[in-house]
Coordinates of C-alpha atoms and ligand atoms in Angstrom, one line a residue:
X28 CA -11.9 -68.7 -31.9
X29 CA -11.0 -65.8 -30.2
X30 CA -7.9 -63.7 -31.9
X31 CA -5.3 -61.4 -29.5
X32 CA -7.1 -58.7 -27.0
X33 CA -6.8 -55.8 -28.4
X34 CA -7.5 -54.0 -25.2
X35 CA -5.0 -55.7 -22.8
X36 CA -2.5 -53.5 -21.4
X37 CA -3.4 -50.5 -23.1
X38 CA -3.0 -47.1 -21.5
X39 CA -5.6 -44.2 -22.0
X40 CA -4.1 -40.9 -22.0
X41 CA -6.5 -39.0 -24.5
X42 CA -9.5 -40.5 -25.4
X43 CA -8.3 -40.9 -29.3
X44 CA -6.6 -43.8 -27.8
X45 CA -9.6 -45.5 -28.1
X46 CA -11.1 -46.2 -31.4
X47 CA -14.6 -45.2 -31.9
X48 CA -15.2 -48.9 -32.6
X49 CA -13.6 -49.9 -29.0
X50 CA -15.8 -47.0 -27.3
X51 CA -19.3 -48.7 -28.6
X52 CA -17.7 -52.4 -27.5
X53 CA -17.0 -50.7 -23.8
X54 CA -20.1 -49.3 -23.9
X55 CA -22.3 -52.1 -24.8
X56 CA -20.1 -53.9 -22.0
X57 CA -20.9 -51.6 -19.9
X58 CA -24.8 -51.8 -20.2
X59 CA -24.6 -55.6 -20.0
X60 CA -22.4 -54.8 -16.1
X61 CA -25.3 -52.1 -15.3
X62 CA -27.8 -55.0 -15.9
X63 CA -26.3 -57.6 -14.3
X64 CA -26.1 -55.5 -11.1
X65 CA -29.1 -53.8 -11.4
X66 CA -31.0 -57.9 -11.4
X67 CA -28.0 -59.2 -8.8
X68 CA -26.4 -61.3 -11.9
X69 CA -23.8 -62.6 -10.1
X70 CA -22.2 -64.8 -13.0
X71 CA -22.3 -62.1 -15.3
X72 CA -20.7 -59.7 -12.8
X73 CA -18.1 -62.4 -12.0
X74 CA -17.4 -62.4 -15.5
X75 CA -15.8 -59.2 -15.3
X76 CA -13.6 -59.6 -12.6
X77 CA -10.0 -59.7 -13.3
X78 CA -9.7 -62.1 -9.7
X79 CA -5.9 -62.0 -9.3
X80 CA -4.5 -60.8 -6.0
X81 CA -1.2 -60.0 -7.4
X82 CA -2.9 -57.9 -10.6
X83 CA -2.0 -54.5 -9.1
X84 CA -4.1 -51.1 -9.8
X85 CA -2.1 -48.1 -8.4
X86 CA -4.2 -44.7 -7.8
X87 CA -1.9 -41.5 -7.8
X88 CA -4.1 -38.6 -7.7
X89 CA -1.8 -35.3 -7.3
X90 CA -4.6 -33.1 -7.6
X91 CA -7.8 -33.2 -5.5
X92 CA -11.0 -35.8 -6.6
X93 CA -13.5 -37.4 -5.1
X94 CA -16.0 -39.1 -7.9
X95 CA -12.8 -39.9 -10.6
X96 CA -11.1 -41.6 -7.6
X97 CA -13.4 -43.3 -5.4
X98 CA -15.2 -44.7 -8.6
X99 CA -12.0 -45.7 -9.7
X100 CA -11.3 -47.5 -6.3
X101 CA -14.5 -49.1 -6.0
X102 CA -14.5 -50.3 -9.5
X103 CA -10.5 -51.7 -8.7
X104 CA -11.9 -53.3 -5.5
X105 CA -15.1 -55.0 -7.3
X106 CA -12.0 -56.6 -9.7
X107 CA -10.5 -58.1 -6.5
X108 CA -6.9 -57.6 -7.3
X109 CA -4.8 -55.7 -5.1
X110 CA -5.8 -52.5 -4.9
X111 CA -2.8 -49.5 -3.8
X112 CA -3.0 -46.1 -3.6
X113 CA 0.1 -43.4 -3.4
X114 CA 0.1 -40.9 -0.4
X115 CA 1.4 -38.5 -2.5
X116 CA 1.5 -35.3 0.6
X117 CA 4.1 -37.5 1.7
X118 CA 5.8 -39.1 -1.6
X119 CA 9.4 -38.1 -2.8
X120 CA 7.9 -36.2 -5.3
X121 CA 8.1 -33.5 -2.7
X122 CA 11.9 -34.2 -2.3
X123 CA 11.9 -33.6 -5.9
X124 CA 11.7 -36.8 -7.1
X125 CA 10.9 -37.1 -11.1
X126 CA 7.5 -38.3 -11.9
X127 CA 9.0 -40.9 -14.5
X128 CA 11.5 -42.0 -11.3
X129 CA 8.5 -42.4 -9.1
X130 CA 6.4 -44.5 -11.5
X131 CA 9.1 -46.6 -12.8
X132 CA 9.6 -47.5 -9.1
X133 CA 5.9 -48.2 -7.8
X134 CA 5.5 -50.1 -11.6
X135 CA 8.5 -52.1 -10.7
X136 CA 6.2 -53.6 -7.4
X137 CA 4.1 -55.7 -9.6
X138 CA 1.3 -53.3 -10.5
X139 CA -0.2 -52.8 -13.6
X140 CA -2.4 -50.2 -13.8
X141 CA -2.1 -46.8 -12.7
X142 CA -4.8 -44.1 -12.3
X143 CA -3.3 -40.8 -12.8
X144 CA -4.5 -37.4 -11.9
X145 CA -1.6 -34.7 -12.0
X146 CA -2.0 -31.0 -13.0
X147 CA 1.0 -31.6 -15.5
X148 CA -0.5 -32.0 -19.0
X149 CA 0.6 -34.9 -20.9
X150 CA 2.3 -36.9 -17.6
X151 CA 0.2 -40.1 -19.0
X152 CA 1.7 -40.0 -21.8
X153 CA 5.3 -39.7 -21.2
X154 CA 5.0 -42.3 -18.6
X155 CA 3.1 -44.7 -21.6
X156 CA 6.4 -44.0 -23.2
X157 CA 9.2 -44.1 -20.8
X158 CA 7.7 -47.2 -18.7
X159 CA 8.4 -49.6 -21.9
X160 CA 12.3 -49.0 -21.6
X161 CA 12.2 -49.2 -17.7
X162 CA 10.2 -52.5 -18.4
X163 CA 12.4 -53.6 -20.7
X164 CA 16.1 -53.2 -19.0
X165 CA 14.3 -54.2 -16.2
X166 CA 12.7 -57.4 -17.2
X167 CA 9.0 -57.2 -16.6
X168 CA 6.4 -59.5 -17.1
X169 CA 4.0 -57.9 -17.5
X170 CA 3.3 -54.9 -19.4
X171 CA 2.1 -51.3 -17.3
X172 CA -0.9 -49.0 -18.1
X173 CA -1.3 -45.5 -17.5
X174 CA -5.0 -44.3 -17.3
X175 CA -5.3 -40.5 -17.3
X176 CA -7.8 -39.1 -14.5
X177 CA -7.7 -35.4 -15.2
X178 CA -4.6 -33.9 -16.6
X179 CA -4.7 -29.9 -15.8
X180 CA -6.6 -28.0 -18.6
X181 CA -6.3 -30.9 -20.9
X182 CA -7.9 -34.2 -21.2
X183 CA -10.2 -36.6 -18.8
X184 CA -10.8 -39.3 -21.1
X185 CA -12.6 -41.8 -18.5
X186 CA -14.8 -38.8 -17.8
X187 CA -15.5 -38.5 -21.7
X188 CA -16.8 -42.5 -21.5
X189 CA -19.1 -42.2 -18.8
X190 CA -20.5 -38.6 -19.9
X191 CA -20.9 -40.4 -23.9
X192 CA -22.1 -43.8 -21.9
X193 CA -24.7 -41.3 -19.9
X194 CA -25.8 -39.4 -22.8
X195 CA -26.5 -42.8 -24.8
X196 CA -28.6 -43.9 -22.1
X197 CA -30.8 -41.3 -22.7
X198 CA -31.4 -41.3 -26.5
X199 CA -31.8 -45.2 -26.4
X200 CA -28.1 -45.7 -27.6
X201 CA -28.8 -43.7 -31.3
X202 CA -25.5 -43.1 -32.3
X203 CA -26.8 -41.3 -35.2
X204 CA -26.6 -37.5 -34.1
X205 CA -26.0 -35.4 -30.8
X206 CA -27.2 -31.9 -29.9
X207 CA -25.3 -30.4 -27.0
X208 CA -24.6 -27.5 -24.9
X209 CA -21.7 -26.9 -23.5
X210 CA -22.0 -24.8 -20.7
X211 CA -19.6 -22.7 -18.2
X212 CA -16.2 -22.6 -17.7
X213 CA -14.8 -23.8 -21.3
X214 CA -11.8 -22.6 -20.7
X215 CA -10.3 -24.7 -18.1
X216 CA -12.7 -27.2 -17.8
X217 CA -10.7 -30.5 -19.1
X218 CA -13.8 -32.8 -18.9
X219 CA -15.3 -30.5 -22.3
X220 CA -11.8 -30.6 -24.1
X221 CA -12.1 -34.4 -24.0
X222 CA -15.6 -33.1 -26.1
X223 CA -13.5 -32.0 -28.9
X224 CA -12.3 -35.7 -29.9
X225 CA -15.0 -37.4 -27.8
X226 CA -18.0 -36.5 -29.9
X227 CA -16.7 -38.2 -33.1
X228 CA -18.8 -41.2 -31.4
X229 CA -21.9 -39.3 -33.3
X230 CA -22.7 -39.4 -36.8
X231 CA -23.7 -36.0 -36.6
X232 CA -22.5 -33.5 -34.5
X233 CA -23.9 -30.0 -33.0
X234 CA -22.3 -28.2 -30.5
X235 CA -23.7 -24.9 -28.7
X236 CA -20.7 -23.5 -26.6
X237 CA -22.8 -21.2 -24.2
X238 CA -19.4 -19.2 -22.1
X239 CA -18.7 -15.6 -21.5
X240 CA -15.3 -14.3 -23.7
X241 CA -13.1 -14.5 -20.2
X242 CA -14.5 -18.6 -20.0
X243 CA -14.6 -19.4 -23.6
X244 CA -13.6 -22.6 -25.0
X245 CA -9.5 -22.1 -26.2
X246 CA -9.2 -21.7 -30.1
X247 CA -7.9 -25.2 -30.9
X248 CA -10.6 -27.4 -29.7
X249 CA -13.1 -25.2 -31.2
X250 CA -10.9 -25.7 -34.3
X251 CA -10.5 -29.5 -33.7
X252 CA -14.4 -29.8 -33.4
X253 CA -14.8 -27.8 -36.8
X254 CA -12.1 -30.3 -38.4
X255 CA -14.3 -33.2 -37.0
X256 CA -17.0 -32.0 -38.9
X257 CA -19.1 -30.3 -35.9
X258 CA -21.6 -27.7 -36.2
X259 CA -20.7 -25.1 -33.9
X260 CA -22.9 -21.9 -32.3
X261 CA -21.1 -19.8 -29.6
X262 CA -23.7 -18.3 -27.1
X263 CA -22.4 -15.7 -23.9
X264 CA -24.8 -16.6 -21.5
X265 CA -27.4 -19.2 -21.0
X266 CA -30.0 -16.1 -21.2
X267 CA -28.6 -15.3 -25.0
X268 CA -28.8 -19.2 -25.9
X269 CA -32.6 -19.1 -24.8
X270 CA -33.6 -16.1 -26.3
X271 CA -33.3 -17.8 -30.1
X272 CA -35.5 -21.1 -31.2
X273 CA -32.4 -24.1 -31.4
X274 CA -32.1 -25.2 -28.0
X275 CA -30.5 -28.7 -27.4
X276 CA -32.5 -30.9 -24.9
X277 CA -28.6 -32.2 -23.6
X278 CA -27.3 -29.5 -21.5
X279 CA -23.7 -30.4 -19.4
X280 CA -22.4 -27.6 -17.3
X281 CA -19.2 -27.6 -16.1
X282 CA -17.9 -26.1 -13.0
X283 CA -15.6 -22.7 -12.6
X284 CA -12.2 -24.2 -12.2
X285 CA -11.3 -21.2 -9.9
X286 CA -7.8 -22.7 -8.8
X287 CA -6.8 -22.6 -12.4
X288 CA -8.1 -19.0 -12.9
X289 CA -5.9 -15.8 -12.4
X290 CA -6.6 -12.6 -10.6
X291 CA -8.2 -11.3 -13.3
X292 CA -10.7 -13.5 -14.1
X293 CA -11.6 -14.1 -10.4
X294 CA -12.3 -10.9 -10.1
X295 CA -15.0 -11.0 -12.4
X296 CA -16.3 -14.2 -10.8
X297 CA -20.0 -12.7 -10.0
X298 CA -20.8 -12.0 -13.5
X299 CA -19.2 -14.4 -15.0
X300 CA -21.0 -17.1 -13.1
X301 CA -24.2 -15.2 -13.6
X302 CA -24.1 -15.5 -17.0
X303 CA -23.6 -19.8 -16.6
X304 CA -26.0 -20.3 -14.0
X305 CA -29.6 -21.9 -14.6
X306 CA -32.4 -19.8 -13.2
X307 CA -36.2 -20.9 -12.2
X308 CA -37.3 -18.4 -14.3
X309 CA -35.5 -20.3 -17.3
X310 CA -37.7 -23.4 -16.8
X311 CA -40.1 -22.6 -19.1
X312 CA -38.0 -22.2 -22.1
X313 CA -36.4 -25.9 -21.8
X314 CA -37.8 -28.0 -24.6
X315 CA -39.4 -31.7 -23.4
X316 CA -37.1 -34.6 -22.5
X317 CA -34.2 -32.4 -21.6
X318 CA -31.3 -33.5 -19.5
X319 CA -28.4 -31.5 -17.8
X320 CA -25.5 -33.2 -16.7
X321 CA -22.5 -32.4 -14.8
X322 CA -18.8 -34.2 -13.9
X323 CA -19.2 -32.3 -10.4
X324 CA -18.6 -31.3 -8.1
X325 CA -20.9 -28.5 -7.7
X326 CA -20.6 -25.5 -5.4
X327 CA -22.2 -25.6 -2.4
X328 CA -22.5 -21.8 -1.9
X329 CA -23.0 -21.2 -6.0
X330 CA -24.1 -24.0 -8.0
X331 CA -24.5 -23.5 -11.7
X332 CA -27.4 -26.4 -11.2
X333 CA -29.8 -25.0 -8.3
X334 CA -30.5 -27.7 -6.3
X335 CA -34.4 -27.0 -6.5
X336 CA -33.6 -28.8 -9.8
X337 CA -32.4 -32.2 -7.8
X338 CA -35.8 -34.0 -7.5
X339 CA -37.0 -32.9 -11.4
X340 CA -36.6 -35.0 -14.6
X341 CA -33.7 -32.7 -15.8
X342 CA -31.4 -34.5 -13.3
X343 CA -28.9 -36.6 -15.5
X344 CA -25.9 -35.3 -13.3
X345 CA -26.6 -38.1 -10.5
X346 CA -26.7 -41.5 -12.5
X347 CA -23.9 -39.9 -14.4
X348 CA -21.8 -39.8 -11.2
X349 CA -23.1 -43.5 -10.8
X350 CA -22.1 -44.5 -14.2
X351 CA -18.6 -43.4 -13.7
X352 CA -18.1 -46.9 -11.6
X353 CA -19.7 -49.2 -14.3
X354 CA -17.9 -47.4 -17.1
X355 CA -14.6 -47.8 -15.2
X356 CA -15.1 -51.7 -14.0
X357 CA -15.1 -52.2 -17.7
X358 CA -12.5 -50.5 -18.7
X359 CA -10.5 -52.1 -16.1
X360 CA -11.9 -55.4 -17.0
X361 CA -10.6 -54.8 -20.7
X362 CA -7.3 -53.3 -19.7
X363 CA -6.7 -57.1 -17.6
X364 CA -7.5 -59.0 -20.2
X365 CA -10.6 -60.3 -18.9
X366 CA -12.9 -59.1 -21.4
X367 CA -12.3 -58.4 -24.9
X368 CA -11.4 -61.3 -26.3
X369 CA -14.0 -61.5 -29.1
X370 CA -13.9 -58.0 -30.3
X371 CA -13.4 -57.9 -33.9
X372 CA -11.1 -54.6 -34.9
X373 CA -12.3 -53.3 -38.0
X374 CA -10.4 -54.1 -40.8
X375 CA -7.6 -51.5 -40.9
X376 CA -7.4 -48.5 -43.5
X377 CA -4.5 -48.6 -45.3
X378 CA -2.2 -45.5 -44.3
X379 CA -2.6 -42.4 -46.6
X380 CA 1.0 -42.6 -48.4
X381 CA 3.3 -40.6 -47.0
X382 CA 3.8 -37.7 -49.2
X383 CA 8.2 -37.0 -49.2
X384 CA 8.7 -33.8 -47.1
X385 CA 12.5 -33.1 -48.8
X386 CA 12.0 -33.5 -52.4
X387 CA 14.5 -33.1 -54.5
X388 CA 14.1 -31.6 -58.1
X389 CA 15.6 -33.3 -61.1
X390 CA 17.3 -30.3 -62.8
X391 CA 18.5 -32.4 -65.5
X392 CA 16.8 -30.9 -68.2
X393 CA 17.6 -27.3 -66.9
X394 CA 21.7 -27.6 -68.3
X395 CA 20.9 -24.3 -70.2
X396 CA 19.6 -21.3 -68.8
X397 CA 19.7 -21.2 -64.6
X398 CA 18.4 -18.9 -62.4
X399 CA 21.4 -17.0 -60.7
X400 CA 21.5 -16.1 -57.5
X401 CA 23.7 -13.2 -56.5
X402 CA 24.0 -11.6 -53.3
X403 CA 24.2 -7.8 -53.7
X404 CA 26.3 -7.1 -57.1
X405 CA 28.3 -10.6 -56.6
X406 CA 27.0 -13.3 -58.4
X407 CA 27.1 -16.6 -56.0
X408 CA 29.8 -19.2 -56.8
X409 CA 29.7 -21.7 -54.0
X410 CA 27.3 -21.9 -51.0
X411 CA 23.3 -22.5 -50.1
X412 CA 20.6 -20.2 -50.9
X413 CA 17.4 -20.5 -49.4
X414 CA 14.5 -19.7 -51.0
X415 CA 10.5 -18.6 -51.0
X416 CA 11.0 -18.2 -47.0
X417 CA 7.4 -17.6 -45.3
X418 CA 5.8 -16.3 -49.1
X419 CA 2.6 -14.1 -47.7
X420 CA 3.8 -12.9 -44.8
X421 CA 4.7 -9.2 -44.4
X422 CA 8.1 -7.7 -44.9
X423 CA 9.1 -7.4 -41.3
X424 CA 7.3 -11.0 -39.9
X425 CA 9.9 -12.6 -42.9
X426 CA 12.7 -10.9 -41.5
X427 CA 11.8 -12.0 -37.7
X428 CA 11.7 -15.7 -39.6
X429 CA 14.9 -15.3 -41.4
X430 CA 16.7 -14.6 -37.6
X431 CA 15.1 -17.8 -36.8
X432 CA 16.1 -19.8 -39.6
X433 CA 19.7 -18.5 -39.0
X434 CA 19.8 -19.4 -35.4
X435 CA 18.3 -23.0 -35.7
X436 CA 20.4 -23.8 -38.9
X437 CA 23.3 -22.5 -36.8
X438 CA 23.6 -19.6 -40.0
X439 CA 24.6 -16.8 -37.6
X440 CA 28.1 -17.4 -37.8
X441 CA 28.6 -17.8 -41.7
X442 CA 29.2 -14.7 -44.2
X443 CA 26.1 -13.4 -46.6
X444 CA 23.0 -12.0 -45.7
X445 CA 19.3 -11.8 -46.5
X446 CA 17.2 -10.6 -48.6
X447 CA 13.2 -10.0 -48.9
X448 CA 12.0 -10.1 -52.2
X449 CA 8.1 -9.4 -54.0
X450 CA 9.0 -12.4 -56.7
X451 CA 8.5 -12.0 -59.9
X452 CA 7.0 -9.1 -61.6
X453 CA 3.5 -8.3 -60.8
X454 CA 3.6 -10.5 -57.7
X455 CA 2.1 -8.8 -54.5
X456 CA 3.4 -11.3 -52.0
X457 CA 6.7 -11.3 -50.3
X458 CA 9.3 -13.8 -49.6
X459 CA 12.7 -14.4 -48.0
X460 CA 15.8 -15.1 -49.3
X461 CA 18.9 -16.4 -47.5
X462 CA 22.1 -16.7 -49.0
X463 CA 25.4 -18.2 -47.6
X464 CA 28.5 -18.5 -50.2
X465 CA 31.0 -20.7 -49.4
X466 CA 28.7 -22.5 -46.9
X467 CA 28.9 -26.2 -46.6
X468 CA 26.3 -28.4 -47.7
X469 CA 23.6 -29.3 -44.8
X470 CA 23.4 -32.9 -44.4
X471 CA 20.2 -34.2 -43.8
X472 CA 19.5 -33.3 -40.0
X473 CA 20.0 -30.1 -41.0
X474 CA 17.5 -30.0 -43.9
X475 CA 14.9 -32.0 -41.8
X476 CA 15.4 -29.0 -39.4
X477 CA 14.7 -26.5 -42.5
X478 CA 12.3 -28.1 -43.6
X479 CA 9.9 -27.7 -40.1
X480 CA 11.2 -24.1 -39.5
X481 CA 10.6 -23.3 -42.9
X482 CA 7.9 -25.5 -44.9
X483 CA 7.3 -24.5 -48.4
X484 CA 11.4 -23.1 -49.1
X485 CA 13.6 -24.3 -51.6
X486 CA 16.9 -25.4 -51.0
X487 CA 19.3 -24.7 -53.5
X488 CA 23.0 -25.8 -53.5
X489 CA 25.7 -24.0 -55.5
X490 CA 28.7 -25.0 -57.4
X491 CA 30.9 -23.1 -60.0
X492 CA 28.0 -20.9 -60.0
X493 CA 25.5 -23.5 -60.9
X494 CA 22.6 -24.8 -58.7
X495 CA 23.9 -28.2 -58.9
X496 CA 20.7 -29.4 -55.8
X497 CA 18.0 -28.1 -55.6
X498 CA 15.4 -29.2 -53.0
X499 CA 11.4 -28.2 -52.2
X500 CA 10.4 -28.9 -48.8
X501 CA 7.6 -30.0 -47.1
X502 CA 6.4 -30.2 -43.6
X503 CA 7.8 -33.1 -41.5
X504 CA 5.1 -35.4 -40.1
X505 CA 6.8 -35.8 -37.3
X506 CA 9.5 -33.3 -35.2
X507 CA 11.6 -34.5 -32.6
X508 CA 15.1 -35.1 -30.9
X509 CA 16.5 -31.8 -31.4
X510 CA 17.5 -30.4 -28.3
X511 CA 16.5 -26.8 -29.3
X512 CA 12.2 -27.4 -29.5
X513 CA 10.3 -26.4 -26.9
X514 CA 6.7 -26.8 -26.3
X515 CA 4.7 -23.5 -25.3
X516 CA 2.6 -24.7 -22.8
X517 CA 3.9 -24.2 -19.3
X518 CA 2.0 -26.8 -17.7
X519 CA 2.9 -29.5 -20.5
X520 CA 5.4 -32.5 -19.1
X521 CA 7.7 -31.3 -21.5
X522 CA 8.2 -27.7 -21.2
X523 CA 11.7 -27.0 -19.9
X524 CA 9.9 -25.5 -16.3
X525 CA 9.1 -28.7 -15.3
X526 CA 12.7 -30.2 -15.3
X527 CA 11.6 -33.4 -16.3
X528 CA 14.0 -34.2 -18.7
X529 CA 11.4 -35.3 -21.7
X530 CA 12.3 -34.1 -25.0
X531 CA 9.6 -32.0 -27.0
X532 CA 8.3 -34.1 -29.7
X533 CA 5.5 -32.9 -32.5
X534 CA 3.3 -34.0 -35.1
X535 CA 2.1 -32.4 -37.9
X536 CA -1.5 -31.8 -38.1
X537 CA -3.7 -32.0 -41.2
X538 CA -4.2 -28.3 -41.3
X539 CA -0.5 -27.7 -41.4
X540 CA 0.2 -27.4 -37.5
X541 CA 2.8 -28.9 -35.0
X542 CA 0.8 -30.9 -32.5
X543 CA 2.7 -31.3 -29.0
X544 CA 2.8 -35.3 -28.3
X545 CA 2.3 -34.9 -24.8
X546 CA -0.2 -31.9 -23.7
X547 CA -1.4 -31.6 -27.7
X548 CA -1.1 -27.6 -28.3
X549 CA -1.1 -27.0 -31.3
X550 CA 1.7 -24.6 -32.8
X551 CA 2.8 -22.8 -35.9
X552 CA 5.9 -24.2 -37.2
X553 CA 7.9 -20.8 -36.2
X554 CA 6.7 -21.0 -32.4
X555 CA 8.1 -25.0 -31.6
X556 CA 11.3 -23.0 -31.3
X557 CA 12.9 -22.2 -28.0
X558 CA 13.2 -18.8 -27.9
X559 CA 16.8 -17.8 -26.5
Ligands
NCD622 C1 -14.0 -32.8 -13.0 C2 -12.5 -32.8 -13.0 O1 -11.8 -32.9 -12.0 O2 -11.9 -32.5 -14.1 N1 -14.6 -33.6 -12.1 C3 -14.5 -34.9 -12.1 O3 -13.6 -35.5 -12.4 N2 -15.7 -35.6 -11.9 C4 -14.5 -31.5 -13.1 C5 -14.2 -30.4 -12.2 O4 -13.3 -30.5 -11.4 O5 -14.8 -29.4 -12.3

């Protein structure tokens, strides 16, 4: 008997929306669809086909494409459903329109699935979220998807599936371990960010990111891969990555995103691409059965991939291109409902416990001697102190904390002061101490704010000069719905530039970072702050 489809009406904004469990089903789906057109299997191609003429897929593509979106609109036609695409040079997004107003709109025509390709980070995602209340006062039947086609720097997750499906082809679907190179413009190059999260497929992962400084891949996917357990080399030129022994027989380039580039970069341009570009005089270096690959397009005038390499056995780029329609003819057939059925989740993991992030410490045995606080000669009698503010950071980065502190706890207006202390006797480290007598207690949206501005204080409440509360706190796992956070990524859906109205939201990472829900920067708890 088949149990619910786990895949129906999901949206696929990053590709961690997809288990790595629901990325092999796809993918063995996907080989069976190759097949069946490959030998003209009719039946098992009909088998795919969502077949309902008022089933509507939406293409909104904001940004230029030509493979993400006419595989995408061939793979939506081969479904035969009704097929719709936005003219977006003429849309009222020009008259300033809001993206969610726009979406809501077209969703509330009876479409369910909409391809999106936007140089605003995160749009898929805030859509996925704000669709389910427009839905909802507007009673929908049916539930809307949001598949993300390229969103500015950050993710392409259907690219990811049809560059993972590509790479299985070759190495007879051995799931087991992946060698890659990563080569060209790291920087910008969304298609290799999608690598960070992507690769987890693999057992075992090694990744050789071969990029000059100015095209290097950005900090926090390199850290994301290290925290997924990948190996990782860092090469500055295809010429340094052949001229030691470990070369990886799966190569994918990725083009120089030069509309996302500034001045100074493009400037450069020559020698950057110089140092990304295969040569003929590299051929004899490349170990047997090697592939490149490539989500083009590539540059007529300077392709990284001569086109003398076209008609060779490295050429992986051009059934890659091809597999982009299979791979999304399944993933369309899951999102209808039409396949799916019979995949089996894996039974669930029960959810780490959630460690308490405002812990409060019994201080019952501690009725004789206390700790007093006093602020300059003045013992405290009433009020808050907060204490063991940023321990480890220097004198003056504690005091540039404490003015943040102050302004989010809304401390600026009370009496007291601060105070930076090296702790106990013989300790090297510093800390910061805040004191406010006579202040009222924070209630608890205030101490949830403490305790994401400043993980790792105490919180200590005063009365007749006794600390009567005393609290330790912890990172929040999740920050949101205060008015004063602010993303700092300029292209994220969030950030205030984009006046789209969404409210920042954060989670906390496992290394102790603030992970932005929509465009997923990852911050230090001091910069989700807006800065005024
Ligand atoms: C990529 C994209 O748009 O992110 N192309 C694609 O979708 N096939 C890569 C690129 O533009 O360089």
């Amino acid at each position: 008997m088949e149990g619910k489809n786990v895949f129906e009406a999901r949206s696929l904004c990053e590709i961690n929306d997809f288990s790595i469990e629901e990325r092999k089903y796809l993918f063995e789906k996907t080989r069976i669809l190759k097949r069946a057109f490959e030998t003209n299997d009719t039946k098992t191609m009909d088998g795919f086909r969502i077949g309902d003429k008022d089933f509507g897929i939406y293409e909104v593509f904001l940004e230029n494409s030509t493979r993400t979106k006419e595989s995408f609109r061939n793979a939506a036609n081969f479904q035969q459903v009704k097929v719709e695409e936005l003219d977006t040079s003429t849309s009222s997004i020009n008259k300033g329109e809001s993206y969610a107003d726009t979406f809501h709109m077209l969703g509330g025509f009876h479409n369910s699935v909409f391809i999106v390709r936007s140089k605003v980070e995160g749009l898929c995602r805030w859509l996925e979220i704000d669709s389910r209340h427009y839905s909802e006062r507007n009673h929908l039947n049916y539930h809307i998807s949001f598949v993300n086609a390229g969103d500015g720097k950050h993710e392409h997750p259907t690219q990811e599936l049809l560059d993972e499906f590509s790479f299985l082809e070759d190495n007879g679907f051995d799931y087991s371990h992946l060698h890659v190179a990563l080569i060209g413009d790291l920087f910008h190059g969304r298609t290799v960010h999608s690598k960070a999260d992507g690769l987890k497929l693999f057992d075992h992962v090694k990744v050789d990111l071969v990029a000059p400084p100015e095209l290097a891949m950005p900090d926090n996917y390199v850290e994301e891969m290290r925290e997924n357990g990948f190996e990782i080399r860092s090469f500055g030129s295809i010429e340094e990555y052949l001229s030691q022994p470990d070369i990886s027989t799966t190569w994918y380039f990725t083009r120089p995103q030069l509309e996302r580039m500034g001045e100074q970069v493009l400037e450069k341009m020559d020698q950057l691409r110089c140092a990304i570009t295969f040569r003929k005089e590299f051929m004899d270096k490349l170990k047997p059965g090697t592939h490149f690959y490539h989500p083009l397009p590539r540059h007529k005038e300077h392709p990284t991939i001569p086109t003398f390499l076209d008609d060779t056995p490295l050429n992986g780029w051009e059934r890659q291109a091809i597999n982009g329609m299979y791979v999304r003819i399944t993933l369309l057939s899951l999102i209808g409902g039409k396949i799916g059925g019979d995949f089996v989740p894996p039974a669930e993991k029960p959810a780490p416990e959630e460690k308490p992030y405002i812990v409060e410490v019994d201080l019952s045995g501690k009725s004789g001697k206390q700790k007093d606080y006093s602020e300059g000669v003045h013992p405290i009698r009433n009020g808050i102190v907060i204490d063991h503010i940023a321990r480890g950071d220097s004198p003056s980065e504690i005091r540039d904390h404490m003015r943040l502190i102050c302004r989010v706890l809304h401390l600026d207006d009370l009496k007291g002061g601060d105070w930076i202390s090296q702790g106990h006797s013989g300790e090297t480290t510093y800390k910061g101490i805040i004191f406010r007598p006579d202040a009222p207690e924070l209630d608890h949206k205030m101490v949830k704010r403490l305790a994401a501005v400043a993980p790792g204080c105490t919180l200590n409440i005063i009365k007749d000069s006794k600390v009567v509360k005393k609290y330790r706190l912890y990172m929040p796992p999740r920050i949101y719905n205060f008015d004063d956070l602010q993303c700092t990524n300029d292209a994220c859906i969030s950030h205030p530039s984009q006046n789209e109205g969404v409210p920042a939201m954060f989670y906390r990472t496992e290394d102790g970072k603030f992970r932005c829900a929509y465009c997923g920067k990852t911050h230090s708890y001091k910069e989700i702050w807006k800065k005024n």
